[in-house]
mmCIF file of C-alpha atoms in Angstrom:
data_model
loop_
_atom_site.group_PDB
_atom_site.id
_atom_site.type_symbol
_atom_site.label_atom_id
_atom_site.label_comp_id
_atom_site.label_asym_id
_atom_site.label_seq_id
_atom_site.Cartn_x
_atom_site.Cartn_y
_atom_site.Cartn_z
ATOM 1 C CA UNK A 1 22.788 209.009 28.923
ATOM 2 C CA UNK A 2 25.138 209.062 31.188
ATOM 3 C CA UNK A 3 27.406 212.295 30.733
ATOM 4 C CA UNK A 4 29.104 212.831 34.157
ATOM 5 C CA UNK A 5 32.170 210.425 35.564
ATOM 6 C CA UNK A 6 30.860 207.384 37.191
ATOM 7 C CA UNK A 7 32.786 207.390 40.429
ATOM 8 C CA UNK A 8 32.092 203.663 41.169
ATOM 9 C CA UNK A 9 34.176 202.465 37.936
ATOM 10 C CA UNK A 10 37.417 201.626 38.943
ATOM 11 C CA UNK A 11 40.136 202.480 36.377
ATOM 12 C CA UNK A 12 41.996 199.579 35.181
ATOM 13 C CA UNK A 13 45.543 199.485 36.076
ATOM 14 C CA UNK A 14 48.088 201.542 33.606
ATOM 15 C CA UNK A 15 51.000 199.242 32.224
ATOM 16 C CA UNK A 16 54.577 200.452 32.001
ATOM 17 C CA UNK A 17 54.997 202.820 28.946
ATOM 18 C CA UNK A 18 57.239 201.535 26.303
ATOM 19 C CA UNK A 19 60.628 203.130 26.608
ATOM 20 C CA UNK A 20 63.197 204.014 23.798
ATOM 21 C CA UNK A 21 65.235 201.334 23.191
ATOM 22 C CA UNK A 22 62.918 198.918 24.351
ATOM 23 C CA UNK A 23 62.480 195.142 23.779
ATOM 24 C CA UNK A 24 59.407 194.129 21.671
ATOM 25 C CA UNK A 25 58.612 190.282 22.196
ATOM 26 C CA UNK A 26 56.614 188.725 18.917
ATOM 27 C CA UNK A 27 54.445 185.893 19.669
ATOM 28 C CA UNK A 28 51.720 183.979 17.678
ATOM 29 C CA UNK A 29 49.169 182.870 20.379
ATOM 30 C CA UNK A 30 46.395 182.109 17.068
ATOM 31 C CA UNK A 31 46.955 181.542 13.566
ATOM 32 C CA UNK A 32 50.683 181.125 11.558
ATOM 33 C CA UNK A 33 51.796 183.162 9.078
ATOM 34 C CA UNK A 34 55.645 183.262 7.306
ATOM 35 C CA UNK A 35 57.684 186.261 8.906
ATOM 36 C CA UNK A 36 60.015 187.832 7.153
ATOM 37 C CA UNK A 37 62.524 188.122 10.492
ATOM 38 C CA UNK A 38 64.979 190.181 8.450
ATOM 39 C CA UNK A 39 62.408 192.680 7.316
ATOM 40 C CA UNK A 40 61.064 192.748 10.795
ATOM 41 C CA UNK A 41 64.075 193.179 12.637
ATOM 42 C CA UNK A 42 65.192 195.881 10.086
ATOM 43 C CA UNK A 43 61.683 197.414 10.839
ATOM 44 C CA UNK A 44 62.006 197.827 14.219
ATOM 45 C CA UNK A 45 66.096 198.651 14.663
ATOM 46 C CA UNK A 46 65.132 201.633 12.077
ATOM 47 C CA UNK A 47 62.841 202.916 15.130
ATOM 48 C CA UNK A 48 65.256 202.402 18.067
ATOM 49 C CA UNK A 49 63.471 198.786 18.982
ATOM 50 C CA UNK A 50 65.111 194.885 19.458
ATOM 51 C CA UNK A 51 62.665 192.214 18.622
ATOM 52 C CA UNK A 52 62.412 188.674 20.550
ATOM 53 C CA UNK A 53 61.045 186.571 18.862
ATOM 54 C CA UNK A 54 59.434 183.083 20.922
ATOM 55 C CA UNK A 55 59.115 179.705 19.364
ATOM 56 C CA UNK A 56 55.396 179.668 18.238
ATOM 57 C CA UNK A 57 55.984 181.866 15.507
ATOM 58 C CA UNK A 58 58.079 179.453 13.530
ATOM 59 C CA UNK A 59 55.865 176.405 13.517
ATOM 60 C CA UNK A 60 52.149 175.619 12.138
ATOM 61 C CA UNK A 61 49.874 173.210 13.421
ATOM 62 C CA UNK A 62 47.116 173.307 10.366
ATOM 63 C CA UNK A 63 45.387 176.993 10.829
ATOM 64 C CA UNK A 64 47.089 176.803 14.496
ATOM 65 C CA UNK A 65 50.828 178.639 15.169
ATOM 66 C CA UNK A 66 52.163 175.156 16.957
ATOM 67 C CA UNK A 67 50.118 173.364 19.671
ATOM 68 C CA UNK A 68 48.458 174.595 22.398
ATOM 69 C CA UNK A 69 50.662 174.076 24.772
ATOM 70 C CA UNK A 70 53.401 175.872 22.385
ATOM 71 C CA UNK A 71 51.662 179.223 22.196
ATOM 72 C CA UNK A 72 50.442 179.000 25.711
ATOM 73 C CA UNK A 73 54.104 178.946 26.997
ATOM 74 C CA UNK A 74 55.140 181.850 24.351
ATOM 75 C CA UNK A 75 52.506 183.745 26.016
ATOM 76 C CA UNK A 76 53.573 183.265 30.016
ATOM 77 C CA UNK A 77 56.975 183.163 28.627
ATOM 78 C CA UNK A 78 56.660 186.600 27.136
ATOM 79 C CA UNK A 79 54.716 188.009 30.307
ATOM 80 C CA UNK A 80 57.634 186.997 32.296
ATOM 81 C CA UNK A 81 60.494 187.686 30.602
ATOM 82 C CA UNK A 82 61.532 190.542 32.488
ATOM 83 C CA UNK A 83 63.644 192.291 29.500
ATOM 84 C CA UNK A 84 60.365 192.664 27.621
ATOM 85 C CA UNK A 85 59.341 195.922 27.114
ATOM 86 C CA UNK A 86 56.010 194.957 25.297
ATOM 87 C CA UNK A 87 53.987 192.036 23.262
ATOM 88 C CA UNK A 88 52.599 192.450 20.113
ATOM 89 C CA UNK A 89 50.811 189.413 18.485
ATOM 90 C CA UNK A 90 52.193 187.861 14.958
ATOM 91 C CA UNK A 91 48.552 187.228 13.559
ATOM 92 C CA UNK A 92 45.032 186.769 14.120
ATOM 93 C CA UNK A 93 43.276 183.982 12.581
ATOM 94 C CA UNK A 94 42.026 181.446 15.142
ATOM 95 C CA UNK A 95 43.391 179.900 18.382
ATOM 96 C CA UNK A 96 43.305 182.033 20.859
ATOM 97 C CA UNK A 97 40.428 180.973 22.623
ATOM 98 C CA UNK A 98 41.618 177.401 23.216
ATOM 99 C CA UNK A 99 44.345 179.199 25.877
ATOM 100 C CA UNK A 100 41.750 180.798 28.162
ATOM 101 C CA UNK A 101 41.288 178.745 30.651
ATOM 102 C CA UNK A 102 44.620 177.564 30.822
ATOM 103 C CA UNK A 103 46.132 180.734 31.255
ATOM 104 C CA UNK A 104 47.955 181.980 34.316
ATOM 105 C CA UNK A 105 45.968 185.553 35.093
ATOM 106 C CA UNK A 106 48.263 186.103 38.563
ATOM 107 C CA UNK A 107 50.830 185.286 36.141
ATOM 108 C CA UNK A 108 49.778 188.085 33.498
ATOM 109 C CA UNK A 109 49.135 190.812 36.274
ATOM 110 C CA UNK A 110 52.073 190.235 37.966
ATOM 111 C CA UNK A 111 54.357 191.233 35.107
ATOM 112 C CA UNK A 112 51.643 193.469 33.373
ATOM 113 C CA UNK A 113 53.474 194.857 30.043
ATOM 114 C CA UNK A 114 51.294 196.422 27.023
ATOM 115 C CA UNK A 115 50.238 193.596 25.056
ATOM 116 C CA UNK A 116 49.148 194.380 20.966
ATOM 117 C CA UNK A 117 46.661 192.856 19.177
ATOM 118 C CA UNK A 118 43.428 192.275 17.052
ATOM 119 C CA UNK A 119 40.878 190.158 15.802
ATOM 120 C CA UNK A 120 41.135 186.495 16.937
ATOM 121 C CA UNK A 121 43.493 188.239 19.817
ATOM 122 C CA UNK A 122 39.909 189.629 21.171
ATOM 123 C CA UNK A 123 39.556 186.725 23.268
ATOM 124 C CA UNK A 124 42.713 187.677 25.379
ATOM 125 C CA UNK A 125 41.891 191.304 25.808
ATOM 126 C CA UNK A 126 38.326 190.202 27.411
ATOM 127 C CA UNK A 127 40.230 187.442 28.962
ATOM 128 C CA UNK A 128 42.688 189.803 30.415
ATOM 129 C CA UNK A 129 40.447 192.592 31.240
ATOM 130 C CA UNK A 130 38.009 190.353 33.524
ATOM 131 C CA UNK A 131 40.706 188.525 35.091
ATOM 132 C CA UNK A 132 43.662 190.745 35.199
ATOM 133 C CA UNK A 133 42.391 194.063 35.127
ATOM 134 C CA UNK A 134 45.161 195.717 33.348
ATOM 135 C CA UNK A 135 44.702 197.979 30.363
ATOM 136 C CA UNK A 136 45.932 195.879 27.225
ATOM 137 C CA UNK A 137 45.989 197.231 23.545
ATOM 138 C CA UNK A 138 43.274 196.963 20.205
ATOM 139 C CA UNK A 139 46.282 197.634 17.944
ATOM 140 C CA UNK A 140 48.413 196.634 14.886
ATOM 141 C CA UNK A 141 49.707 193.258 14.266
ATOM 142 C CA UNK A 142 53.278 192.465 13.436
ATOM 143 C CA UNK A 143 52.738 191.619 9.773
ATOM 144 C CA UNK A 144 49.538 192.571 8.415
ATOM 145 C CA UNK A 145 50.180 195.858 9.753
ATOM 146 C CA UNK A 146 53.137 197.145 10.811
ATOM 147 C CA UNK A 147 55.027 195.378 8.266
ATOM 148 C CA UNK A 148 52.311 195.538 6.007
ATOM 149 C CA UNK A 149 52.667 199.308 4.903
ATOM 150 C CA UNK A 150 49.526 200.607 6.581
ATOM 151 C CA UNK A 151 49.313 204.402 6.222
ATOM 152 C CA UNK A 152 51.751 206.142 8.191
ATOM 153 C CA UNK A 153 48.477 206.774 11.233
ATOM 154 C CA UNK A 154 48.866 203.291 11.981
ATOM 155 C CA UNK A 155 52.552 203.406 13.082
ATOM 156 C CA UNK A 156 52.185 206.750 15.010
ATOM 157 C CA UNK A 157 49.172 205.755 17.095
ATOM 158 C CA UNK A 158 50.487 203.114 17.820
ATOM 159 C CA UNK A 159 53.828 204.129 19.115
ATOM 160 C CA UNK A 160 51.945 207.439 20.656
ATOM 161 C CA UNK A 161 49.877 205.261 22.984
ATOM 162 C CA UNK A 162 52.515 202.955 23.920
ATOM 163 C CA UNK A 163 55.063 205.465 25.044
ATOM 164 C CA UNK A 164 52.861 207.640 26.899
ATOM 165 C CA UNK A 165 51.846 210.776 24.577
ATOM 166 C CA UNK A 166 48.490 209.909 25.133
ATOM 167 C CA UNK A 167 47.884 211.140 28.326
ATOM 168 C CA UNK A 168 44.413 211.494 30.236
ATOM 169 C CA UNK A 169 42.183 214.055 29.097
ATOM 170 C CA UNK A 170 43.584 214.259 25.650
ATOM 171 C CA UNK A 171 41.014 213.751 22.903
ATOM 172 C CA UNK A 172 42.427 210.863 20.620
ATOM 173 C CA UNK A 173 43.122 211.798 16.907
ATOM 174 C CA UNK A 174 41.035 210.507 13.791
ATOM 175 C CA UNK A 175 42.618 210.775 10.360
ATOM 176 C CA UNK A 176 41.070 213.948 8.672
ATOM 177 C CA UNK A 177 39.372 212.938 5.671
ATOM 178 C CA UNK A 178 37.995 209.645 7.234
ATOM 179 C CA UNK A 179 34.587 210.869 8.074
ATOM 180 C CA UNK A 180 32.820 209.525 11.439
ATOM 181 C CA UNK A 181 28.838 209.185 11.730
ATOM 182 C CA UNK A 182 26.926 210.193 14.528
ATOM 183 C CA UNK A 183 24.409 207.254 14.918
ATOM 184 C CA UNK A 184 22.915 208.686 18.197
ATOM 185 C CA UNK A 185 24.003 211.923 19.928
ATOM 186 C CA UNK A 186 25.045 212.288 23.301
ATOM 187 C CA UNK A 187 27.773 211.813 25.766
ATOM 188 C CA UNK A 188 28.880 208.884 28.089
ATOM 189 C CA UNK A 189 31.555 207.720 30.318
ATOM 190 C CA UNK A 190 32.896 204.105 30.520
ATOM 191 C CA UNK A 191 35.703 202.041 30.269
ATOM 192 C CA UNK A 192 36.377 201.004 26.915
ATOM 193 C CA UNK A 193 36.274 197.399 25.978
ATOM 194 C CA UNK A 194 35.380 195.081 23.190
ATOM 195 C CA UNK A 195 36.939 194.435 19.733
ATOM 196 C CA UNK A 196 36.108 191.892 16.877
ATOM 197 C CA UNK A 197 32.119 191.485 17.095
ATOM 198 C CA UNK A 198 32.244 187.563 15.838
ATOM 199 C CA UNK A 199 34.554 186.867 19.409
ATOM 200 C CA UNK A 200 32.799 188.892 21.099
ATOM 201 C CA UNK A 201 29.751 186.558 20.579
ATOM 202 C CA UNK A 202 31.265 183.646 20.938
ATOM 203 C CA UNK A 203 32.610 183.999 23.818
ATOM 204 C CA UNK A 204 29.144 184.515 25.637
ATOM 205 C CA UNK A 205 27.965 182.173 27.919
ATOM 206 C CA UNK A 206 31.731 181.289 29.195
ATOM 207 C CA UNK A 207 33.753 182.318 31.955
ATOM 208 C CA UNK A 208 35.601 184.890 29.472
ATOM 209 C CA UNK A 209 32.375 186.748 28.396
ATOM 210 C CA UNK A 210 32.687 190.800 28.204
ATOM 211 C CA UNK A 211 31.277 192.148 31.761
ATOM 212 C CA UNK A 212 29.466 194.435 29.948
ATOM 213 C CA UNK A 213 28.367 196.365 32.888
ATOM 214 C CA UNK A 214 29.974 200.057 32.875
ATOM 215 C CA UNK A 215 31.343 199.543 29.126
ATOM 216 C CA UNK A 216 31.640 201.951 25.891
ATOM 217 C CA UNK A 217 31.613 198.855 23.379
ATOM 218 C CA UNK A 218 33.846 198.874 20.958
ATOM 219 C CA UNK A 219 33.137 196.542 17.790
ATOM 220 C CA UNK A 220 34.600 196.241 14.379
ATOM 221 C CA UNK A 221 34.567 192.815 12.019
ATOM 222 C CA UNK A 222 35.380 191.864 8.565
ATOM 223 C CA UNK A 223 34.032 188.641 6.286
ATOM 224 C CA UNK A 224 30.800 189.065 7.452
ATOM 225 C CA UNK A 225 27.845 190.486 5.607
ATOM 226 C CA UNK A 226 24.980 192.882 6.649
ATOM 227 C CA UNK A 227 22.663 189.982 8.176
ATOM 228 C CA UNK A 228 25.652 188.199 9.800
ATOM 229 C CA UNK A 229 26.175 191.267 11.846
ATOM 230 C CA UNK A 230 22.564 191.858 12.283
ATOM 231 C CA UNK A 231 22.341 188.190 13.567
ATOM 232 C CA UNK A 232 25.783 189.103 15.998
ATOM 233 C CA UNK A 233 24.484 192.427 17.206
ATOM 234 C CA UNK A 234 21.209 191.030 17.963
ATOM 235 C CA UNK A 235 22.375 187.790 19.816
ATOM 236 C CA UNK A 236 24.763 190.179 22.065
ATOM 237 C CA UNK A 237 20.755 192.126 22.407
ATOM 238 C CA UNK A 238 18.924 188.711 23.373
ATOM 239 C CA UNK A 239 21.860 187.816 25.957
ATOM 240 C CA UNK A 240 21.708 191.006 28.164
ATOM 241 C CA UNK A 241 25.136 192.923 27.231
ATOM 242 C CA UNK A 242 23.720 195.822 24.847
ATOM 243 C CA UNK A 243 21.349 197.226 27.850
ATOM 244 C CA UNK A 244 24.656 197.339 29.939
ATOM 245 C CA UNK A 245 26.455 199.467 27.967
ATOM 246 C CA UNK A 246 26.912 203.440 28.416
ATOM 247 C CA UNK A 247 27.868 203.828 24.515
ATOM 248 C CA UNK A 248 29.077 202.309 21.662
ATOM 249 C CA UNK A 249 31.852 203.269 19.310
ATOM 250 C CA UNK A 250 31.619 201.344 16.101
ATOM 251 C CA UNK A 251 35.338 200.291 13.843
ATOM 252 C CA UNK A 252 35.490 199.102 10.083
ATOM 253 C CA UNK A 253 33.089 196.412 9.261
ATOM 254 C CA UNK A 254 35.336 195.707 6.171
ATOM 255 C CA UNK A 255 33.238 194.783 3.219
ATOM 256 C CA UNK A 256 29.674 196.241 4.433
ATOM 257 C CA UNK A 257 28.154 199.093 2.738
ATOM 258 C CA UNK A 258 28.236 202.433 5.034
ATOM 259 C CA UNK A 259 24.504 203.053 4.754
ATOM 260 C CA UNK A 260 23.259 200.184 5.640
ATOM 261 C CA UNK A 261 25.089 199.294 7.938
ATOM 262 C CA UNK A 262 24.454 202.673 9.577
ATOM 263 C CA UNK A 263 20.840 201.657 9.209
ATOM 264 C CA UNK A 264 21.174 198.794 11.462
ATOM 265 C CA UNK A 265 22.883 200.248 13.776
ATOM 266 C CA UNK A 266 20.328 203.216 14.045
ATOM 267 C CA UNK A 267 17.417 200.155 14.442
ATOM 268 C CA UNK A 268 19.786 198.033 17.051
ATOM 269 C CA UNK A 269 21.218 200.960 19.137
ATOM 270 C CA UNK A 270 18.658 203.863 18.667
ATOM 271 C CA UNK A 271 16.133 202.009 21.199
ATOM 272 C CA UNK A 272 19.061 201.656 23.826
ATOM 273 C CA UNK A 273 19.252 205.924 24.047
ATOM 274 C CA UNK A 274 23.199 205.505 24.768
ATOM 275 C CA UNK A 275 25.882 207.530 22.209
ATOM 276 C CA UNK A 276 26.861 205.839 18.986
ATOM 277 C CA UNK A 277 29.386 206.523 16.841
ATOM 278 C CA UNK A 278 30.630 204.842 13.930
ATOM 279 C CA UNK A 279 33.628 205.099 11.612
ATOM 280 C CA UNK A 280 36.508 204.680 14.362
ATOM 281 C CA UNK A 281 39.399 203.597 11.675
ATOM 282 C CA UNK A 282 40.503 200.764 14.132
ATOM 283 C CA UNK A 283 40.248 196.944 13.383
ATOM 284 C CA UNK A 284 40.740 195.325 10.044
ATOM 285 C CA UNK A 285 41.472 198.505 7.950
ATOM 286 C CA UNK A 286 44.017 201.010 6.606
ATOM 287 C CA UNK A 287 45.345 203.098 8.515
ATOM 288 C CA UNK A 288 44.719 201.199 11.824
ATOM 289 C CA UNK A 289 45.046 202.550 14.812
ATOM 290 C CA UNK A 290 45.626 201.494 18.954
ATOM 291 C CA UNK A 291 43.137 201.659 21.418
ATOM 292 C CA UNK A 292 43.287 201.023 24.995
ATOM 293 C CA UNK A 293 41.309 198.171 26.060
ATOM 294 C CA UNK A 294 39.985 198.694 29.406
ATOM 295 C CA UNK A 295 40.365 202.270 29.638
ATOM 296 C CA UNK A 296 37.859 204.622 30.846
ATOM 297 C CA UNK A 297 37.095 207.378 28.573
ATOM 298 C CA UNK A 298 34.929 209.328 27.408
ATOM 299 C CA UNK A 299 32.608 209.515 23.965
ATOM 300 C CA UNK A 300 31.290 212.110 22.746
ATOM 301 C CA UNK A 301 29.412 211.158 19.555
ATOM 302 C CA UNK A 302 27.505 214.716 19.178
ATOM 303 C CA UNK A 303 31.197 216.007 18.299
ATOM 304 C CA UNK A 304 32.473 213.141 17.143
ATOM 305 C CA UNK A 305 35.261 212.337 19.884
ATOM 306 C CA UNK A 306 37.205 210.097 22.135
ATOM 307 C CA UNK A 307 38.880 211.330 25.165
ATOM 308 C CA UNK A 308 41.159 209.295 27.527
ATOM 309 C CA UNK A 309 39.697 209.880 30.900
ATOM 310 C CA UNK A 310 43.015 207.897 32.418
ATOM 311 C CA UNK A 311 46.370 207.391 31.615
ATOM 312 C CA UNK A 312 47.268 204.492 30.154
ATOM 313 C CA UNK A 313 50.862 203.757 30.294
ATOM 314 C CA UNK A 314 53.015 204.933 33.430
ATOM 315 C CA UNK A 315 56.239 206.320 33.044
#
């Protein structure tokens, strides 16, 4: 286990921290869903924000938010608008991996702003993280979460991370009552990467895989039962990526029973004598809460903790 600093990592590169009275772009670069725009506005004005909300959002192409070429331009658009203070992402769903390579990376790193998301918006985060190196956010979504009366942990972490009160060496807060497992003890360094397990594998064997090299993987999911993930977890084993990884910190895998899961995990990870920890409330549950994508940190699954080893927004 690797428990010192791994001076060959290089940090990936902080994004500008969201200010007060910031602008909050909405886009919808996978799936549609109806927005209340009154509700969200209201949401947002009641905590000092404006929202801008880009085209995509307001049209449906079957399970698609508009055309490809639609929710491709939101998301450049976004990037380079410079009033916008931040992205956060409408939905997940499906669609964001028919944007990757058509994306504009120099475009994205150029005008690096913290970018929100989950699920389907997995694919981007990898996306951005190999190709733009800038740290990007595992975080609420505009209506199933923020608008969708998570408990209050969701809205705090969230807005905690993004305007800087996170800083480097702080250990990251869990809800107390939401009890963590220790699947294997130890300590590790790494930059922290990863997301919804089901992307995760299928974006393997493209140009947008996870460089797994140097990682703490991060993987939640929800839909799929006990063998599914056994059959996910053991296809990331078969191509290469689990033997890369310095630790693993596992999310809600919504709808699996705790224990065994737990026992897979012990079977899966056990062998690979890197820290595990599951119960991280992040991903497709209540409260949910913001991770940096990209970061380097540190696990400590002995004690049950997550430390930022770099800051993540710059003020």
């Amino acid at each position: 286990m690797n428990a010192r600093p791994d001076p060959t990592l290089i940090p990936h590169t902080p994004v500008p921290a969201l200010p007060m009275q910031g602008l909050i772009a909405v886009i919808a670069p996978a799936g549609p869903a109806a927005l209340d725009t009154k509700k969200a506005i209201a949401w947002m004005r009641a905590r000092g924000y404006a929202l801008r909300i880009f085209p995509g959002v307001f049209e449906k192409d079957g399970y698609l938010a508009g055309s490809d070429e639609v929710r491709l331009n939101d998301l450049h658009a976004a990037f380079m608008d410079p009033e916008v203070d931040a992205i956060i992402c409408l939905r997940g769903g499906y669609g964001t991996p028919r944007l990757l390579d058509r994306i504009d990376f120099q475009l994205l790193r150029q005008n690096a702003k913290p970018f929100i998301g989950y699920s389907d918006i997995t694919a981007l985060h990898l996306a951005i993280s190999r190709y733009a190196g800038f740290v990007t956010f595992h975080g609420p979504l505009l209506n199933a979460d923020l608008l969708g009366e998570r408990l209050p942990p969701t809205e705090s972490s969230f807005f905690n991370m993004l305007r800087g009160q996170c800083r480097a060496g702080m250990v990251l807060a869990h809800p107390v009552g939401r009890p963590l497992t220790t699947i294997v003890p130890g300590v590790a360094y790494g930059r922290l990467l990863g997301g919804n397990l089901s992307m995760i594998a299928a974006t393997m064997g493209t140009p947008f895989e996870i460089d797994a090299a140097g990682v703490i993987l991060f993987i939640e999911d929800i839909n799929e039962p006990l063998y599914r993930i056994d059959r996910l977890l053991t296809h990331l084993r078969l191509a290469g990526v689990l033997h890369k990884l310095r630790g693993v910190l596992v999310g809600d895998i919504a709808g699996v029973e705790a224990q065994a899961l737990d026992r897979l995990l012990k079977q899966t990870l056990e062998p690979l004598c890197i820290p595990v920890l599951s119960g991280w409330r992040s991903g497709h549950c209540n409260p949910n809460l913001t991770l940096p994508m990209g970061a380097l940190v540190k696990l400590d699954a002995g004690n049950q903790q997550l430390a930022l080893e770099q800051n993540v927004v710059r003020r």
